[in-house]
Amino acid sequence: PSCLLLQFLSYLHACDRLLKQGYEEGQVEEAMEMFQYSEKKAAEFLHLLAQFHDMGFQQNEIKEVLLLCGNQREKALEELVMK
């Protein structure tokens, strides 16, 4: 049980750090789940999601493309532009 508690606390700290960067709670939780609770991958995803959204792309398309491209910015941007 202590191992699970440590994992949970680690998850909460990671979510808290991402929330402090200005991401929405729902997006943080979704990103953490999508990337098996990897804070680094979730942070990359959230950063690119915000960046592409600011460029005018639709959020659902961005999510799909980022997942398909494994968070590779250039490849994802290419896919978004081609849609």
Tab-separated table of N, CA, C and O in Angstrom:
chain	number	residue	atom	x	y	z
A	1	PRO	N	0.813	-1.206	0.000
A	1	PRO	CA	0.000	0.000	0.000
A	1	PRO	C	0.857	1.271	0.000
A	1	PRO	O	0.474	2.260	-0.582
A	2	SER	N	2.012	1.272	0.649
A	2	SER	CA	2.833	2.486	0.693
A	2	SER	C	3.356	2.843	-0.694
A	2	SER	O	3.534	4.013	-1.008
A	3	CYS	N	3.594	1.832	-1.535
A	3	CYS	CA	4.064	2.068	-2.897
A	3	CYS	C	2.968	2.794	-3.702
A	3	CYS	O	3.257	3.729	-4.436
A	4	LEU	N	1.729	2.356	-3.544
A	4	LEU	CA	0.620	3.017	-4.231
A	4	LEU	C	0.449	4.449	-3.749
A	4	LEU	O	0.166	5.343	-4.533
A	5	LEU	N	0.630	4.655	-2.479
A	5	LEU	CA	0.508	5.996	-1.907
A	5	LEU	C	1.578	6.915	-2.497
A	5	LEU	O	1.297	8.052	-2.865
A	6	LEU	N	2.796	6.403	-2.609
A	6	LEU	CA	3.877	7.200	-3.194
A	6	LEU	C	3.588	7.535	-4.657
A	6	LEU	O	3.836	8.657	-5.105
A	7	GLN	N	3.053	6.561	-5.393
A	7	GLN	CA	2.706	6.799	-6.796
A	7	GLN	C	1.620	7.873	-6.898
A	7	GLN	O	1.673	8.743	-7.759
A	8	PHE	N	0.632	7.789	-6.018
A	8	PHE	CA	-0.462	8.747	-6.024
A	8	PHE	C	0.043	10.150	-5.689
A	8	PHE	O	-0.325	11.121	-6.344
A	9	LEU	N	0.903	10.246	-4.683
A	9	LEU	CA	1.464	11.545	-4.307
A	9	LEU	C	2.307	12.121	-5.443
A	9	LEU	O	2.260	13.319	-5.717
A	10	SER	N	3.052	11.269	-6.115
A	10	SER	CA	3.861	11.687	-7.245
A	10	SER	C	2.958	12.228	-8.362
A	10	SER	O	3.248	13.258	-8.975
A	11	TYR	N	1.855	11.539	-8.602
A	11	TYR	CA	0.879	11.966	-9.604
A	11	TYR	C	0.305	13.336	-9.234
A	11	TYR	O	0.216	14.226	-10.080
A	12	LEU	N	-0.058	13.511	-7.971
A	12	LEU	CA	-0.623	14.787	-7.523
A	12	LEU	C	0.377	15.929	-7.675
A	12	LEU	O	0.019	17.023	-8.103
A	13	HIS	N	1.630	15.670	-7.338
A	13	HIS	CA	2.668	16.695	-7.477
A	13	HIS	C	2.876	17.053	-8.950
A	13	HIS	O	3.040	18.225	-9.285
A	14	ALA	N	2.872	16.040	-9.814
A	14	ALA	CA	3.036	16.287	-11.248
A	14	ALA	C	1.869	17.122	-11.770
A	14	ALA	O	2.073	18.105	-12.497
A	15	CYS	N	0.655	16.765	-11.381
A	15	CYS	CA	-0.530	17.532	-11.802
A	15	CYS	C	-0.445	18.966	-11.298
A	15	CYS	O	-0.735	19.911	-12.041
A	16	ASP	N	-0.026	19.126	-10.066
A	16	ASP	CA	0.084	20.454	-9.475
A	16	ASP	C	1.088	21.314	-10.250
A	16	ASP	O	0.838	22.478	-10.543
A	17	ARG	N	2.226	20.729	-10.598
A	17	ARG	CA	3.245	21.473	-11.360
A	17	ARG	C	2.688	21.902	-12.719
A	17	ARG	O	2.923	23.024	-13.176
A	18	LEU	N	1.949	21.011	-13.374
A	18	LEU	CA	1.374	21.336	-14.682
A	18	LEU	C	0.285	22.398	-14.559
A	18	LEU	O	0.186	23.297	-15.399
A	19	LEU	N	-0.521	22.317	-13.514
A	19	LEU	CA	-1.569	23.319	-13.286
A	19	LEU	C	-0.950	24.699	-13.055
A	19	LEU	O	-1.465	25.706	-13.531
A	20	LYS	N	0.174	24.727	-12.343
A	20	LYS	CA	0.854	25.999	-12.070
A	20	LYS	C	1.438	26.614	-13.339
A	20	LYS	O	1.727	27.805	-13.368
A	21	GLN	N	1.599	25.799	-14.381
A	21	GLN	CA	2.078	26.314	-15.671
A	21	GLN	C	0.931	26.912	-16.478
A	21	GLN	O	1.134	27.422	-17.575
A	22	GLY	N	-0.289	26.827	-15.927
A	22	GLY	CA	-1.431	27.477	-16.563
A	22	GLY	C	-2.352	26.577	-17.358
A	22	GLY	O	-3.281	27.052	-17.997
A	23	TYR	N	-2.099	25.269	-17.324
A	23	TYR	CA	-2.968	24.347	-18.058
A	23	TYR	C	-4.239	24.074	-17.254
A	23	TYR	O	-4.234	24.116	-16.031
A	24	GLU	N	-5.331	23.756	-17.968
A	24	GLU	CA	-6.607	23.473	-17.321
A	24	GLU	C	-6.573	22.097	-16.655
A	24	GLU	O	-5.950	21.166	-17.170
A	25	GLU	N	-7.296	21.973	-15.550
A	25	GLU	CA	-7.287	20.734	-14.770
A	25	GLU	C	-7.708	19.520	-15.599
A	25	GLU	O	-7.061	18.476	-15.559
A	26	GLY	N	-8.782	19.659	-16.366
A	26	GLY	CA	-9.266	18.540	-17.180
A	26	GLY	C	-8.241	18.090	-18.204
A	26	GLY	O	-8.060	16.892	-18.427
A	27	GLN	N	-7.561	19.061	-18.807
A	27	GLN	CA	-6.540	18.736	-19.800
A	27	GLN	C	-5.338	18.053	-19.152
A	27	GLN	O	-4.763	17.128	-19.720
A	28	VAL	N	-4.970	18.514	-17.970
A	28	VAL	CA	-3.838	17.917	-17.248
A	28	VAL	C	-4.141	16.460	-16.913
A	28	VAL	O	-3.330	15.569	-17.171
A	29	GLU	N	-5.323	16.209	-16.359
A	29	GLU	CA	-5.699	14.839	-15.987
A	29	GLU	C	-5.742	13.942	-17.212
A	29	GLU	O	-5.248	12.811	-17.189
A	30	GLU	N	-6.329	14.441	-18.310
A	30	GLU	CA	-6.422	13.659	-19.542
A	30	GLU	C	-5.030	13.344	-20.094
A	30	GLU	O	-4.743	12.210	-20.474
A	31	ALA	N	-4.166	14.340	-20.124
A	31	ALA	CA	-2.812	14.143	-20.650
A	31	ALA	C	-2.029	13.144	-19.792
A	31	ALA	O	-1.324	12.286	-20.318
A	32	MET	N	-2.169	13.257	-18.475
A	32	MET	CA	-1.459	12.323	-17.584
A	32	MET	C	-1.934	10.890	-17.823
A	32	MET	O	-1.124	9.958	-17.843
A	33	GLU	N	-3.220	10.708	-18.038
A	33	GLU	CA	-3.746	9.369	-18.302
A	33	GLU	C	-3.280	8.849	-19.661
A	33	GLU	O	-2.898	7.695	-19.795
A	34	MET	N	-3.314	9.714	-20.675
A	34	MET	CA	-2.925	9.300	-22.033
A	34	MET	C	-1.477	8.834	-22.088
A	34	MET	O	-1.137	7.957	-22.875
A	35	PHE	N	-0.630	9.424	-21.258
A	35	PHE	CA	0.797	9.099	-21.297
A	35	PHE	C	1.247	8.313	-20.064
A	35	PHE	O	2.366	8.455	-19.601
A	36	GLN	N	0.357	7.457	-19.558
A	36	GLN	CA	0.653	6.584	-18.416
A	36	GLN	C	1.354	7.327	-17.280
A	36	GLN	O	2.327	6.853	-16.713
A	37	TYR	N	0.857	8.517	-16.991
A	37	TYR	CA	1.306	9.318	-15.858
A	37	TYR	C	2.748	9.806	-15.974
A	37	TYR	O	3.404	10.082	-14.987
A	38	SER	N	3.219	9.923	-17.221
A	38	SER	CA	4.547	10.498	-17.454
A	38	SER	C	4.395	12.017	-17.508
A	38	SER	O	3.818	12.560	-18.457
A	39	GLU	N	4.916	12.685	-16.503
A	39	GLU	CA	4.803	14.147	-16.449
A	39	GLU	C	5.487	14.793	-17.652
A	39	GLU	O	4.974	15.741	-18.240
A	40	LYS	N	6.637	14.267	-18.043
A	40	LYS	CA	7.396	14.844	-19.156
A	40	LYS	C	6.593	14.781	-20.455
A	40	LYS	O	6.461	15.772	-21.163
A	41	LYS	N	6.035	13.611	-20.763
A	41	LYS	CA	5.266	13.462	-21.994
A	41	LYS	C	3.975	14.270	-21.949
A	41	LYS	O	3.564	14.856	-22.947
A	42	ALA	N	3.335	14.296	-20.781
A	42	ALA	CA	2.100	15.070	-20.624
A	42	ALA	C	2.389	16.561	-20.814
A	42	ALA	O	1.628	17.268	-21.485
A	43	ALA	N	3.508	17.028	-20.276
A	43	ALA	CA	3.886	18.440	-20.403
A	43	ALA	C	4.166	18.794	-21.865
A	43	ALA	O	3.741	19.848	-22.349
A	44	GLU	N	4.862	17.907	-22.577
A	44	GLU	CA	5.138	18.127	-24.004
A	44	GLU	C	3.821	18.235	-24.769
A	44	GLU	O	3.640	19.132	-25.596
A	45	PHE	N	2.910	17.306	-24.499
A	45	PHE	CA	1.617	17.270	-25.159
A	45	PHE	C	0.837	18.558	-24.899
A	45	PHE	O	0.312	19.182	-25.825
A	46	LEU	N	0.759	18.967	-23.636
A	46	LEU	CA	0.007	20.168	-23.271
A	46	LEU	C	0.605	21.420	-23.904
A	46	LEU	O	-0.117	22.307	-24.365
A	47	HIS	N	1.929	21.486	-23.945
A	47	HIS	CA	2.613	22.628	-24.555
A	47	HIS	C	2.277	22.717	-26.052
A	47	HIS	O	1.921	23.786	-26.559
A	48	LEU	N	2.372	21.586	-26.744
A	48	LEU	CA	2.085	21.571	-28.177
A	48	LEU	C	0.605	21.818	-28.442
A	48	LEU	O	0.252	22.509	-29.400
A	49	LEU	N	-0.251	21.276	-27.599
A	49	LEU	CA	-1.689	21.486	-27.727
A	49	LEU	C	-2.006	22.985	-27.670
A	49	LEU	O	-2.718	23.514	-28.527
A	50	ALA	N	-1.434	23.667	-26.700
A	50	ALA	CA	-1.659	25.111	-26.552
A	50	ALA	C	-1.073	25.880	-27.738
A	50	ALA	O	-1.702	26.797	-28.272
A	51	GLN	N	0.108	25.486	-28.141
A	51	GLN	CA	0.796	26.161	-29.247
A	51	GLN	C	-0.006	26.053	-30.548
A	51	GLN	O	-0.232	27.049	-31.235
A	52	PHE	N	-0.464	24.841	-30.871
A	52	PHE	CA	-1.226	24.633	-32.102
A	52	PHE	C	-2.613	25.272	-32.004
A	52	PHE	O	-3.143	25.754	-32.996
A	53	HIS	N	-3.190	25.282	-30.819
A	53	HIS	CA	-4.498	25.916	-30.629
A	53	HIS	C	-4.369	27.419	-30.880
A	53	HIS	O	-5.238	28.032	-31.511
A	54	ASP	N	-3.276	28.017	-30.410
A	54	ASP	CA	-3.022	29.440	-30.648
A	54	ASP	C	-2.854	29.745	-32.144
A	54	ASP	O	-3.093	30.865	-32.578
A	55	MET	N	-2.441	28.737	-32.905
A	55	MET	CA	-2.277	28.907	-34.356
A	55	MET	C	-3.619	28.804	-35.080
A	55	MET	O	-3.678	29.001	-36.293
A	56	GLY	N	-4.673	28.418	-34.344
A	56	GLY	CA	-6.003	28.363	-34.936
A	56	GLY	C	-6.524	26.978	-35.262
A	56	GLY	O	-7.599	26.837	-35.831
A	57	PHE	N	-5.764	25.949	-34.901
A	57	PHE	CA	-6.229	24.586	-35.159
A	57	PHE	C	-7.240	24.162	-34.094
A	57	PHE	O	-7.218	24.666	-32.967
A	58	GLN	N	-8.118	23.218	-34.459
A	58	GLN	CA	-9.147	22.725	-33.546
A	58	GLN	C	-8.541	21.733	-32.549
A	58	GLN	O	-7.747	20.868	-32.935
A	59	GLN	N	-8.974	21.840	-31.304
A	59	GLN	CA	-8.390	21.039	-30.230
A	59	GLN	C	-8.513	19.532	-30.467
A	59	GLN	O	-7.559	18.787	-30.243
A	60	ASN	N	-9.677	19.068	-30.946
A	60	ASN	CA	-9.831	17.622	-31.147
A	60	ASN	C	-8.904	17.113	-32.251
A	60	ASN	O	-8.358	16.011	-32.158
A	61	GLU	N	-8.687	17.919	-33.303
A	61	GLU	CA	-7.750	17.529	-34.365
A	61	GLU	C	-6.322	17.508	-33.838
A	61	GLU	O	-5.541	16.625	-34.188
A	62	ILE	N	-5.990	18.486	-33.025
A	62	ILE	CA	-4.634	18.576	-32.470
A	62	ILE	C	-4.339	17.333	-31.634
A	62	ILE	O	-3.286	16.712	-31.786
A	63	LYS	N	-5.262	16.974	-30.742
A	63	LYS	CA	-5.060	15.797	-29.876
A	63	LYS	C	-4.812	14.554	-30.704
A	63	LYS	O	-3.869	13.798	-30.452
A	64	GLU	N	-5.660	14.355	-31.719
A	64	GLU	CA	-5.542	13.175	-32.574
A	64	GLU	C	-4.179	13.111	-33.250
A	64	GLU	O	-3.490	12.092	-33.224
A	65	VAL	N	-3.779	14.229	-33.843
A	65	VAL	CA	-2.510	14.283	-34.575
A	65	VAL	C	-1.317	14.115	-33.635
A	65	VAL	O	-0.372	13.393	-33.961
A	66	LEU	N	-1.354	14.751	-32.475
A	66	LEU	CA	-0.238	14.611	-31.532
A	66	LEU	C	-0.077	13.169	-31.069
A	66	LEU	O	1.051	12.677	-30.936
A	67	LEU	N	-1.189	12.487	-30.837
A	67	LEU	CA	-1.110	11.084	-30.428
A	67	LEU	C	-0.538	10.224	-31.556
A	67	LEU	O	0.304	9.364	-31.327
A	68	LEU	N	-0.993	10.468	-32.775
A	68	LEU	CA	-0.497	9.704	-33.924
A	68	LEU	C	0.981	9.962	-34.182
A	68	LEU	O	1.711	9.056	-34.580
A	69	CYS	N	1.409	11.182	-33.950
A	69	CYS	CA	2.794	11.575	-34.246
A	69	CYS	C	3.716	11.467	-33.028
A	69	CYS	O	4.882	11.844	-33.104
A	70	GLY	N	3.193	11.000	-31.914
A	70	GLY	CA	4.024	10.841	-30.722
A	70	GLY	C	4.632	12.139	-30.222
A	70	GLY	O	5.805	12.163	-29.852
A	71	ASN	N	3.853	13.213	-30.255
A	71	ASN	CA	4.301	14.528	-29.769
A	71	ASN	C	5.447	15.118	-30.584
A	71	ASN	O	6.155	15.999	-30.112
A	72	GLN	N	5.650	14.641	-31.806
A	72	GLN	CA	6.708	15.208	-32.652
A	72	GLN	C	6.153	16.457	-33.329
A	72	GLN	O	5.300	16.377	-34.206
A	73	ARG	N	6.648	17.611	-32.903
A	73	ARG	CA	6.094	18.902	-33.311
A	73	ARG	C	6.017	19.077	-34.829
A	73	ARG	O	4.967	19.404	-35.370
A	74	GLU	N	7.126	18.900	-35.514
A	74	GLU	CA	7.167	19.155	-36.961
A	74	GLU	C	6.234	18.220	-37.721
A	74	GLU	O	5.514	18.646	-38.626
A	75	LYS	N	6.259	16.955	-37.361
A	75	LYS	CA	5.419	15.961	-38.021
A	75	LYS	C	3.926	16.284	-37.760
A	75	LYS	O	3.106	16.214	-38.679
A	76	ALA	N	3.602	16.650	-36.526
A	76	ALA	CA	2.231	16.974	-36.176
A	76	ALA	C	1.762	18.227	-36.917
A	76	ALA	O	0.637	18.260	-37.431
A	77	LEU	N	2.611	19.231	-37.002
A	77	LEU	CA	2.259	20.467	-37.703
A	77	LEU	C	1.993	20.191	-39.174
A	77	LEU	O	1.040	20.698	-39.755
A	78	GLU	N	2.826	19.346	-39.768
A	78	GLU	CA	2.654	18.952	-41.166
A	78	GLU	C	1.280	18.306	-41.365
A	78	GLU	O	0.548	18.640	-42.303
A	79	GLU	N	0.937	17.388	-40.471
A	79	GLU	CA	-0.365	16.700	-40.548
A	79	GLU	C	-1.525	17.688	-40.395
A	79	GLU	O	-2.522	17.595	-41.119
A	80	LEU	N	-1.420	18.599	-39.452
A	80	LEU	CA	-2.481	19.575	-39.223
A	80	LEU	C	-2.682	20.474	-40.434
A	80	LEU	O	-3.822	20.774	-40.818
A	81	VAL	N	-1.595	20.909	-41.040
A	81	VAL	CA	-1.680	21.791	-42.201
A	81	VAL	C	-2.311	21.061	-43.384
A	81	VAL	O	-3.064	21.644	-44.153
A	82	MET	N	-2.035	19.769	-43.502
A	82	MET	CA	-2.561	18.978	-44.613
A	82	MET	C	-4.057	18.676	-44.466
A	82	MET	O	-4.714	18.375	-45.450
A	83	LYS	N	-4.601	18.757	-43.255
A	83	LYS	CA	-6.031	18.439	-43.030
A	83	LYS	C	-6.929	19.484	-43.640
A	83	LYS	O	-6.686	20.646	-43.621
